[in-house]
Amino acid sequence: MKKDEIIEQINSCIECEACLEMCDTFTVTQNLLQSPNGRLKIAKKIFIDENISEDELKGIYTCTLCGMCDQFCQKEISISEIILESKMELVEKNIGPLDIHKKITSGIIEKENSVNGNPEERLNWLPEEYLNSELFEDQQSNTLLFLGCMSSFRVKESASASYQLLREGGYNFKIFKKEPCCGEYVYSSGNLQLAKKMFQENFDTFKKAGIKTIVATCGGCLYAFNNVYPKYVDDWDIEVKHVMQVIHELFQQKKLKFKKSDIEITYHDPCRTGRKLKNMDIFDEPRELLDNSSKVLHELSKNKEFTPCCGAGSGIRGVDSSISIKIAKNLFDDLKTEIIVSSCPLCIFNFNYVNYKTQAGIKPIYITEYLLENLEKLLLE
Ligand code: SF4
Ligand code: SF4
């Protein structure tokens, strides 16, 4: 967005405050600097070259970029996009990003992942029997299962269960032995120049490996490949899917079959598999899969495009983890079941962290892990 357009949009705000109560960070902090409307005021200062305070800087960096506010603004202001552009402007002015973003970005450059994982251990999730498998980059498939940092290092069961289910369904794919970071963290912290370099290098790697389709396990990677890469990479022509869409296809083709468990579960829609995705939302596929594999599938009181944030979006945990905890705790309080299933490993990671911190007694499970537990039989050999 051009600077003039950003200022024009900000000036069109009529102070109706309809966006305030929709914002999870404002709900838990009651701090106007951490509300959509407050952040627009900070953004205006940034774009008209006024100084901002430390608290205002924090206001910008505690936005999860969940996009909820965009849906409620009566003046159709692109609030989350303006906040992201503010972060980019702060980097241009050498004010941002924060030290925590710089530290994580250095880790990404050094170790090719955003979670300080040992690159040598990237494939530790892979079941031993598959270690010498032909399913690496030399395999003749143009479909890449992209695991991302969270699945590879922090929520490994989301990687291994996705891998095993696809194999059980006879799906033809490969994985990279040395997978790069998708760059979403760098992009959402405002470092556009570095992010663009990463996007181009990754595209070149994908092309060299003959990739035509990427299947992602993480909402953040999916969002980056679907929404962001096409904007910055010339000739981007790679099809992008979430792994649960592929599992759903295999289920419809009767290549995978699930049994109904005797437990009740609740599904949480990650913002980056629904509301935030351009030209795509993945609401029906997980529900059909989970409905067929659980006793009762419950919903949160707000779901689909109105889903609440998990509390971890856009690096907020590193900026102020107390906000992440409160947001996730509010979501837990809305649950009618012990088990919450989600389809983003970052959401699962934060739910696990908050469950531990608050002793809430919740069991977060990544969708393919839940489905693998309830796989009835192998229909394809
Ligand atoms: S994008 Fe989400 S966290 Fe950021 S201001 Fe909007 S509703 Fe609040
Ligand atoms: S909903 Fe839109 S117009 Fe109303 S206060 Fe929020 S940003 Fe301004």
CSV table of C-alpha atoms and ligand atoms in Angstrom, one decimal:
chain,number,residue,atom,x,y,z
A,1,MET,CA,0.0,0.0,0.0
A,2,LYS,CA,1.3,3.5,-0.8
A,3,LYS,CA,2.0,5.9,2.1
A,4,ASP,CA,-0.8,8.3,0.9
A,5,GLU,CA,-3.3,5.6,0.8
A,6,ILE,CA,-2.4,4.4,4.3
A,7,ILE,CA,-2.8,7.9,5.7
A,8,GLU,CA,-6.1,8.3,3.8
A,9,GLN,CA,-7.4,5.1,5.2
A,10,ILE,CA,-6.3,5.9,8.7
A,11,ASN,CA,-8.0,9.4,8.4
A,12,SER,CA,-11.2,7.7,7.4
A,13,CYS,CA,-11.6,6.2,10.9
A,14,ILE,CA,-14.8,7.5,12.5
A,15,GLU,CA,-13.9,6.4,16.0
A,16,CYS,CA,-16.9,4.1,16.2
A,17,GLU,CA,-14.8,1.7,18.3
A,18,ALA,CA,-16.6,-1.3,16.8
A,19,CYS,CA,-13.2,-2.9,16.3
A,20,LEU,CA,-12.1,-2.8,20.0
A,21,GLU,CA,-14.0,-5.7,21.5
A,22,MET,CA,-13.2,-7.9,18.5
A,23,CYS,CA,-9.4,-7.7,19.2
A,24,ASP,CA,-8.0,-10.3,21.5
A,25,THR,CA,-5.0,-8.3,22.6
A,26,PHE,CA,-7.3,-5.4,23.6
A,27,THR,CA,-9.7,-7.7,25.3
A,28,VAL,CA,-7.0,-9.1,27.6
A,29,THR,CA,-5.0,-5.9,28.2
A,30,GLN,CA,-7.7,-3.2,28.0
A,31,ASN,CA,-4.9,-1.0,26.7
A,32,LEU,CA,-6.0,1.2,23.8
A,33,LEU,CA,-2.4,1.1,22.5
A,34,GLN,CA,-3.0,-2.6,22.0
A,35,SER,CA,-6.3,-2.2,20.1
A,36,PRO,CA,-6.9,-1.9,16.3
A,37,ASN,CA,-8.0,1.8,16.6
A,38,GLY,CA,-5.0,2.6,18.9
A,39,ARG,CA,-2.6,0.9,16.6
A,40,LEU,CA,-3.9,2.9,13.6
A,41,LYS,CA,-3.1,6.1,15.5
A,42,ILE,CA,0.4,4.9,16.2
A,43,ALA,CA,0.7,3.9,12.5
A,44,LYS,CA,-0.2,7.4,11.5
A,45,LYS,CA,2.6,8.8,13.7
A,46,ILE,CA,5.0,6.4,12.1
A,47,PHE,CA,4.0,7.4,8.6
A,48,ILE,CA,4.0,11.2,9.2
A,49,ASP,CA,7.5,10.9,10.8
A,50,GLU,CA,6.4,11.7,14.4
A,51,ASN,CA,8.3,10.1,17.2
A,52,ILE,CA,6.6,7.2,19.0
A,53,SER,CA,7.0,6.1,22.6
A,54,GLU,CA,8.3,2.7,23.8
A,55,ASP,CA,4.7,1.8,24.7
A,56,GLU,CA,3.5,2.7,21.3
A,57,LEU,CA,6.2,0.6,19.7
A,58,LYS,CA,5.1,-2.3,21.9
A,59,GLY,CA,1.5,-1.6,20.7
A,60,ILE,CA,2.5,-2.3,17.1
A,61,TYR,CA,4.5,-5.4,18.0
A,62,THR,CA,1.9,-7.0,20.1
A,63,CYS,CA,-0.5,-7.2,17.2
A,64,THR,CA,-0.9,-10.9,16.2
A,65,LEU,CA,-1.9,-9.9,12.7
A,66,CYS,CA,-4.9,-12.1,13.2
A,67,GLY,CA,-7.1,-10.0,10.8
A,68,MET,CA,-10.2,-10.2,13.0
A,69,CYS,CA,-10.5,-6.4,13.2
A,70,ASP,CA,-10.5,-6.1,9.4
A,71,GLN,CA,-13.9,-7.9,9.3
A,72,PHE,CA,-15.6,-5.4,11.6
A,73,CYS,CA,-14.4,-2.0,10.5
A,74,GLN,CA,-17.3,0.0,9.2
A,75,LYS,CA,-15.0,2.0,7.0
A,76,GLU,CA,-13.4,-1.1,5.6
A,77,ILE,CA,-9.9,0.0,6.7
A,78,SER,CA,-7.3,-2.6,6.1
A,79,ILE,CA,-6.2,-2.4,9.7
A,80,SER,CA,-3.9,-5.5,9.9
A,81,GLU,CA,-2.2,-4.7,6.7
A,82,ILE,CA,-1.5,-1.1,7.9
A,83,ILE,CA,0.0,-2.5,11.1
A,84,LEU,CA,2.2,-4.8,9.1
A,85,GLU,CA,3.2,-1.9,6.8
A,86,SER,CA,4.0,0.1,10.0
A,87,LYS,CA,6.5,-2.7,11.0
A,88,MET,CA,8.1,-2.5,7.6
A,89,GLU,CA,8.3,1.3,7.9
A,90,LEU,CA,9.9,1.0,11.4
A,91,VAL,CA,12.6,-1.3,9.9
A,92,GLU,CA,13.2,1.3,7.1
A,93,LYS,CA,13.6,4.0,9.8
A,94,ASN,CA,16.0,1.7,11.8
A,95,ILE,CA,13.6,1.8,14.8
A,96,GLY,CA,12.3,-1.8,14.4
A,97,PRO,CA,12.2,-4.7,14.7
A,98,LEU,CA,12.7,-5.4,18.5
A,99,ASP,CA,15.7,-7.2,19.9
A,100,ILE,CA,13.8,-10.4,20.2
A,101,HIS,CA,13.0,-10.3,16.4
A,102,LYS,CA,16.6,-9.6,15.6
A,103,LYS,CA,17.7,-12.6,17.8
A,104,ILE,CA,15.3,-15.0,16.2
A,105,THR,CA,16.1,-13.7,12.7
A,106,SER,CA,19.9,-14.3,13.3
A,107,GLY,CA,18.9,-17.9,14.4
A,108,ILE,CA,17.0,-18.3,11.1
A,109,ILE,CA,20.0,-17.2,9.1
A,110,GLU,CA,22.4,-19.4,11.1
A,111,LYS,CA,20.2,-22.5,11.5
A,112,GLU,CA,17.5,-22.1,8.9
A,113,ASN,CA,14.7,-22.3,11.5
A,114,SER,CA,13.0,-19.8,13.8
A,115,VAL,CA,12.9,-22.0,16.9
A,116,ASN,CA,16.7,-22.5,17.6
A,117,GLY,CA,16.5,-26.1,16.5
A,118,ASN,CA,19.7,-28.0,15.7
A,119,PRO,CA,19.7,-28.4,11.9
A,120,GLU,CA,21.2,-31.9,12.3
A,121,GLU,CA,18.0,-32.9,14.2
A,122,ARG,CA,15.5,-31.5,11.7
A,123,LEU,CA,14.4,-35.0,10.7
A,124,ASN,CA,14.4,-36.6,14.2
A,125,TRP,CA,10.6,-36.9,13.9
A,126,LEU,CA,10.9,-39.3,11.0
A,127,PRO,CA,10.0,-42.8,12.1
A,128,GLU,CA,13.2,-45.0,11.9
A,129,GLU,CA,11.8,-47.3,9.3
A,130,TYR,CA,11.5,-44.4,6.9
A,131,LEU,CA,15.0,-43.0,7.4
A,132,ASN,CA,16.4,-44.7,4.4
A,133,SER,CA,13.2,-44.2,2.5
A,134,GLU,CA,13.2,-43.1,-1.1
A,135,LEU,CA,10.9,-40.2,-0.1
A,136,PHE,CA,13.6,-37.6,-0.1
A,137,GLU,CA,14.3,-35.0,-2.8
A,138,ASP,CA,15.6,-37.5,-5.3
A,139,GLN,CA,12.3,-39.2,-5.4
A,140,GLN,CA,10.3,-38.8,-8.6
A,141,SER,CA,7.5,-36.6,-7.2
A,142,ASN,CA,6.7,-33.0,-7.9
A,143,THR,CA,4.8,-32.7,-4.6
A,144,LEU,CA,6.7,-31.5,-1.5
A,145,LEU,CA,5.5,-32.1,2.1
A,146,PHE,CA,6.8,-28.9,3.7
A,147,LEU,CA,7.0,-29.3,7.5
A,148,GLY,CA,8.2,-25.9,8.6
A,149,CYS,CA,10.1,-25.1,11.8
A,150,MET,CA,7.3,-25.8,14.3
A,151,SER,CA,6.4,-29.2,13.0
A,152,SER,CA,10.1,-30.2,12.5
A,153,PHE,CA,11.3,-29.2,15.9
A,154,ARG,CA,8.6,-28.3,18.4
A,155,VAL,CA,5.4,-30.2,17.6
A,156,LYS,CA,7.1,-33.2,16.0
A,157,GLU,CA,4.0,-35.4,16.2
A,158,SER,CA,2.4,-33.1,13.6
A,159,ALA,CA,5.2,-33.9,11.2
A,160,SER,CA,5.3,-37.7,11.8
A,161,ALA,CA,1.5,-38.1,11.8
A,162,SER,CA,1.1,-36.1,8.6
A,163,TYR,CA,3.9,-38.1,7.0
A,164,GLN,CA,2.4,-41.4,8.0
A,165,LEU,CA,-1.1,-40.6,7.1
A,166,LEU,CA,-0.1,-39.5,3.6
A,167,ARG,CA,1.9,-42.7,3.2
A,168,GLU,CA,-1.0,-44.8,4.4
A,169,GLY,CA,-3.2,-43.2,1.8
A,170,GLY,CA,-0.7,-44.0,-0.9
A,171,TYR,CA,0.0,-40.4,-1.7
A,172,ASN,CA,3.0,-39.6,-3.8
A,173,PHE,CA,5.3,-36.9,-2.2
A,174,LYS,CA,8.8,-36.1,-1.2
A,175,ILE,CA,10.4,-34.2,1.7
A,176,PHE,CA,13.6,-32.2,1.8
A,177,LYS,CA,16.5,-33.5,3.9
A,178,LYS,CA,17.5,-29.9,4.4
A,179,GLU,CA,14.3,-27.7,4.4
A,180,PRO,CA,14.6,-23.9,4.4
A,181,CYS,CA,12.6,-21.6,6.6
A,182,CYS,CA,9.5,-20.2,4.8
A,183,GLY,CA,10.4,-16.6,5.9
A,184,GLU,CA,7.0,-15.8,7.4
A,185,TYR,CA,8.5,-14.8,10.7
A,186,VAL,CA,10.9,-12.4,9.1
A,187,TYR,CA,8.2,-10.9,6.9
A,188,SER,CA,5.7,-10.4,9.7
A,189,SER,CA,8.4,-8.7,11.9
A,190,GLY,CA,8.7,-6.2,9.1
A,191,ASN,CA,12.1,-7.1,7.6
A,192,LEU,CA,10.8,-7.1,4.0
A,193,GLN,CA,14.1,-7.0,2.2
A,194,LEU,CA,15.4,-10.1,3.9
A,195,ALA,CA,12.0,-11.8,3.6
A,196,LYS,CA,12.0,-11.1,-0.2
A,197,LYS,CA,15.5,-12.6,-0.5
A,198,MET,CA,14.4,-15.7,1.4
A,199,PHE,CA,11.2,-16.1,-0.8
A,200,GLN,CA,13.2,-15.9,-4.0
A,201,GLU,CA,15.9,-18.3,-2.8
A,202,ASN,CA,13.2,-20.8,-1.7
A,203,PHE,CA,11.4,-20.5,-5.0
A,204,ASP,CA,14.6,-21.2,-6.8
A,205,THR,CA,15.2,-24.3,-4.6
A,206,PHE,CA,11.6,-25.5,-5.2
A,207,LYS,CA,12.0,-25.0,-9.0
A,208,LYS,CA,15.3,-26.9,-9.0
A,209,ALA,CA,13.7,-29.8,-7.3
A,210,GLY,CA,10.8,-29.7,-9.8
A,211,ILE,CA,8.1,-28.9,-7.2
A,212,LYS,CA,4.7,-28.1,-8.6
A,213,THR,CA,2.7,-28.5,-5.4
A,214,ILE,CA,3.5,-27.7,-1.7
A,215,VAL,CA,1.6,-29.4,1.0
A,216,ALA,CA,2.1,-27.6,4.3
A,217,THR,CA,1.4,-28.7,7.9
A,218,CYS,CA,1.7,-25.2,9.4
A,219,GLY,CA,-0.8,-22.3,9.0
A,220,GLY,CA,2.0,-19.8,8.9
A,221,CYS,CA,3.9,-21.6,6.1
A,222,LEU,CA,0.6,-22.1,4.2
A,223,TYR,CA,-0.2,-18.3,4.6
A,224,ALA,CA,3.3,-17.4,3.4
A,225,PHE,CA,3.2,-19.6,0.3
A,226,ASN,CA,-0.5,-18.8,-0.6
A,227,ASN,CA,-0.7,-15.1,0.2
A,228,VAL,CA,2.8,-13.6,0.4
A,229,TYR,CA,5.0,-15.4,-2.1
A,230,PRO,CA,2.8,-14.6,-5.1
A,231,LYS,CA,3.1,-10.9,-4.2
A,232,TYR,CA,6.9,-10.8,-4.2
A,233,VAL,CA,8.1,-13.7,-6.3
A,234,ASP,CA,7.9,-13.2,-10.1
A,235,ASP,CA,6.5,-16.3,-11.9
A,236,TRP,CA,5.3,-17.9,-8.7
A,237,ASP,CA,3.3,-20.8,-10.0
A,238,ILE,CA,3.3,-23.4,-7.3
A,239,GLU,CA,0.0,-24.9,-6.1
A,240,VAL,CA,-0.4,-24.7,-2.3
A,241,LYS,CA,-2.4,-27.0,0.0
A,242,HIS,CA,-2.8,-27.7,3.7
A,243,VAL,CA,-2.1,-31.3,4.6
A,244,MET,CA,-5.7,-31.7,5.9
A,245,GLN,CA,-7.0,-30.9,2.5
A,246,VAL,CA,-5.0,-33.7,1.0
A,247,ILE,CA,-6.1,-36.1,3.8
A,248,HIS,CA,-9.7,-35.1,3.0
A,249,GLU,CA,-9.2,-35.9,-0.6
A,250,LEU,CA,-7.8,-39.3,0.3
A,251,PHE,CA,-10.8,-39.8,2.6
A,252,GLN,CA,-13.2,-38.9,-0.1
A,253,GLN,CA,-11.4,-41.3,-2.5
A,254,LYS,CA,-11.8,-44.0,0.2
A,255,LYS,CA,-8.0,-44.4,0.5
A,256,LEU,CA,-8.2,-43.5,4.2
A,257,LYS,CA,-11.0,-44.5,6.5
A,258,PHE,CA,-11.4,-43.4,10.2
A,259,LYS,CA,-13.3,-45.0,13.0
A,260,LYS,CA,-15.5,-43.0,15.4
A,261,SER,CA,-13.7,-42.6,18.7
A,262,ASP,CA,-15.7,-42.6,22.0
A,263,ILE,CA,-14.5,-39.1,22.9
A,264,GLU,CA,-15.8,-35.6,22.4
A,265,ILE,CA,-13.6,-33.0,20.9
A,266,THR,CA,-13.6,-29.3,19.9
A,267,TYR,CA,-12.0,-28.0,16.7
A,268,HIS,CA,-10.2,-24.7,16.6
A,269,ASP,CA,-9.8,-22.9,13.2
A,270,PRO,CA,-6.3,-21.3,13.0
A,271,CYS,CA,-6.6,-17.8,11.5
A,272,ARG,CA,-4.0,-18.7,8.9
A,273,THR,CA,-6.0,-21.7,7.6
A,274,GLY,CA,-9.1,-19.6,7.2
A,275,ARG,CA,-9.8,-15.9,7.7
A,276,LYS,CA,-6.3,-14.9,6.6
A,277,LEU,CA,-6.0,-17.1,3.5
A,278,LYS,CA,-6.6,-15.4,0.2
A,279,ASN,CA,-9.0,-17.1,-2.2
A,280,MET,CA,-9.2,-20.1,0.1
A,281,ASP,CA,-10.6,-21.1,3.4
A,282,ILE,CA,-10.4,-24.6,5.0
A,283,PHE,CA,-13.4,-24.8,7.2
A,284,ASP,CA,-15.4,-27.8,5.9
A,285,GLU,CA,-12.6,-30.4,5.4
A,286,PRO,CA,-11.4,-30.6,9.0
A,287,ARG,CA,-15.0,-30.8,10.2
A,288,GLU,CA,-16.0,-33.6,7.9
A,289,LEU,CA,-12.8,-35.6,8.9
A,290,LEU,CA,-13.3,-35.0,12.6
A,291,ASP,CA,-17.0,-35.6,12.5
A,292,ASN,CA,-16.2,-39.0,11.1
A,293,SER,CA,-13.6,-39.8,13.8
A,294,SER,CA,-15.1,-38.5,17.1
A,295,LYS,CA,-18.2,-39.2,19.2
A,296,VAL,CA,-19.2,-35.5,19.1
A,297,LEU,CA,-17.5,-32.6,17.4
A,298,HIS,CA,-18.1,-29.4,19.3
A,299,GLU,CA,-17.5,-25.8,18.2
A,300,LEU,CA,-16.2,-22.8,20.0
A,301,SER,CA,-18.7,-20.1,20.5
A,302,LYS,CA,-16.9,-18.2,17.7
A,303,ASN,CA,-15.4,-20.2,14.9
A,304,LYS,CA,-14.5,-20.2,11.2
A,305,GLU,CA,-13.9,-16.7,10.0
A,306,PHE,CA,-14.5,-15.4,13.5
A,307,THR,CA,-12.2,-17.8,15.2
A,308,PRO,CA,-10.3,-16.4,18.2
A,309,CYS,CA,-6.5,-16.2,18.0
A,310,CYS,CA,-4.5,-19.0,19.7
A,311,GLY,CA,-2.4,-16.2,21.3
A,312,ALA,CA,0.8,-16.9,19.4
A,313,GLY,CA,0.5,-15.1,16.0
A,314,SER,CA,3.2,-12.9,14.6
A,315,GLY,CA,5.8,-13.5,17.2
A,316,ILE,CA,3.8,-12.0,20.1
A,317,ARG,CA,5.0,-14.7,22.5
A,318,GLY,CA,8.5,-13.3,22.4
A,319,VAL,CA,7.3,-9.7,22.9
A,320,ASP,CA,4.9,-10.3,25.8
A,321,SER,CA,4.1,-13.9,26.7
A,322,SER,CA,1.6,-12.8,29.4
A,323,ILE,CA,-0.8,-11.6,26.5
A,324,SER,CA,-0.4,-15.0,24.8
A,325,ILE,CA,-1.3,-16.8,28.0
A,326,LYS,CA,-4.4,-14.7,28.7
A,327,ILE,CA,-5.7,-15.0,25.1
A,328,ALA,CA,-5.3,-18.8,25.1
A,329,LYS,CA,-6.8,-19.0,28.6
A,330,ASN,CA,-9.9,-17.2,27.4
A,331,LEU,CA,-10.2,-19.7,24.6
A,332,PHE,CA,-9.8,-22.6,27.0
A,333,ASP,CA,-12.6,-21.2,29.1
A,334,ASP,CA,-14.9,-21.5,26.1
A,335,LEU,CA,-14.2,-25.2,25.7
A,336,LYS,CA,-16.8,-27.8,26.5
A,337,THR,CA,-14.3,-30.7,26.0
A,338,GLU,CA,-10.9,-31.6,27.3
A,339,ILE,CA,-9.5,-32.2,23.9
A,340,ILE,CA,-8.9,-29.3,21.4
A,341,VAL,CA,-7.9,-30.2,17.9
A,342,SER,CA,-6.2,-27.6,15.7
A,343,SER,CA,-4.5,-27.7,12.3
A,344,CYS,CA,-1.5,-25.3,13.0
A,345,PRO,CA,1.5,-26.6,15.0
A,346,LEU,CA,2.1,-23.0,16.3
A,347,CYS,CA,-1.5,-23.0,17.9
A,348,ILE,CA,-0.8,-26.4,19.4
A,349,PHE,CA,2.6,-25.3,20.7
A,350,ASN,CA,1.0,-22.3,22.4
A,351,PHE,CA,-1.9,-24.2,23.7
A,352,ASN,CA,0.5,-26.8,25.3
A,353,TYR,CA,2.5,-23.9,26.8
A,354,VAL,CA,-0.5,-22.2,28.3
A,355,ASN,CA,-2.0,-25.4,29.5
A,356,TYR,CA,1.2,-26.1,31.4
A,357,LYS,CA,1.4,-22.6,32.7
A,358,THR,CA,-2.3,-22.4,33.9
A,359,GLN,CA,-2.8,-26.1,34.7
A,360,ALA,CA,-6.1,-25.9,32.7
A,361,GLY,CA,-6.3,-29.6,32.1
A,362,ILE,CA,-6.7,-29.3,28.3
A,363,LYS,CA,-5.3,-31.7,25.8
A,364,PRO,CA,-4.3,-30.0,22.5
A,365,ILE,CA,-3.8,-32.3,19.6
A,366,TYR,CA,-2.7,-31.6,16.0
A,367,ILE,CA,-5.3,-32.7,13.5
A,368,THR,CA,-3.3,-35.5,11.8
A,369,GLU,CA,-2.2,-36.9,15.1
A,370,TYR,CA,-5.8,-37.2,16.1
A,371,LEU,CA,-6.8,-38.7,12.8
A,372,LEU,CA,-3.9,-41.2,12.8
A,373,GLU,CA,-5.0,-42.4,16.2
A,374,ASN,CA,-8.4,-43.1,14.7
A,375,LEU,CA,-7.3,-44.6,11.3
A,376,GLU,CA,-9.4,-47.6,10.8
A,377,LYS,CA,-7.5,-49.6,8.3
A,378,LEU,CA,-5.1,-49.3,5.4
A,379,LEU,CA,-7.2,-49.6,2.3
A,380,LEU,CA,-4.3,-49.2,-0.2
A,381,GLU,CA,-1.1,-51.3,-0.1
B,1,SF4,S1,-5.0,-7.9,13.7
B,1,SF4,FE1,-5.8,-9.0,15.5
B,1,SF4,S2,-4.5,-8.4,17.2
B,1,SF4,FE2,-4.0,-7.0,15.5
B,1,SF4,S3,-5.3,-5.2,15.9
B,1,SF4,FE3,-6.5,-6.5,14.6
B,1,SF4,S4,-7.7,-7.9,15.9
B,1,SF4,FE4,-6.1,-6.9,17.2
B,2,SF4,S1,-14.0,-0.1,13.4
B,2,SF4,FE1,-12.8,1.1,11.8
B,2,SF4,S2,-13.8,3.1,11.8
B,2,SF4,FE2,-14.4,2.1,13.7
B,2,SF4,S3,-12.9,2.7,15.3
B,2,SF4,FE3,-12.2,0.8,14.4
B,2,SF4,S4,-10.8,1.4,12.8
B,2,SF4,FE4,-12.1,3.2,13.2
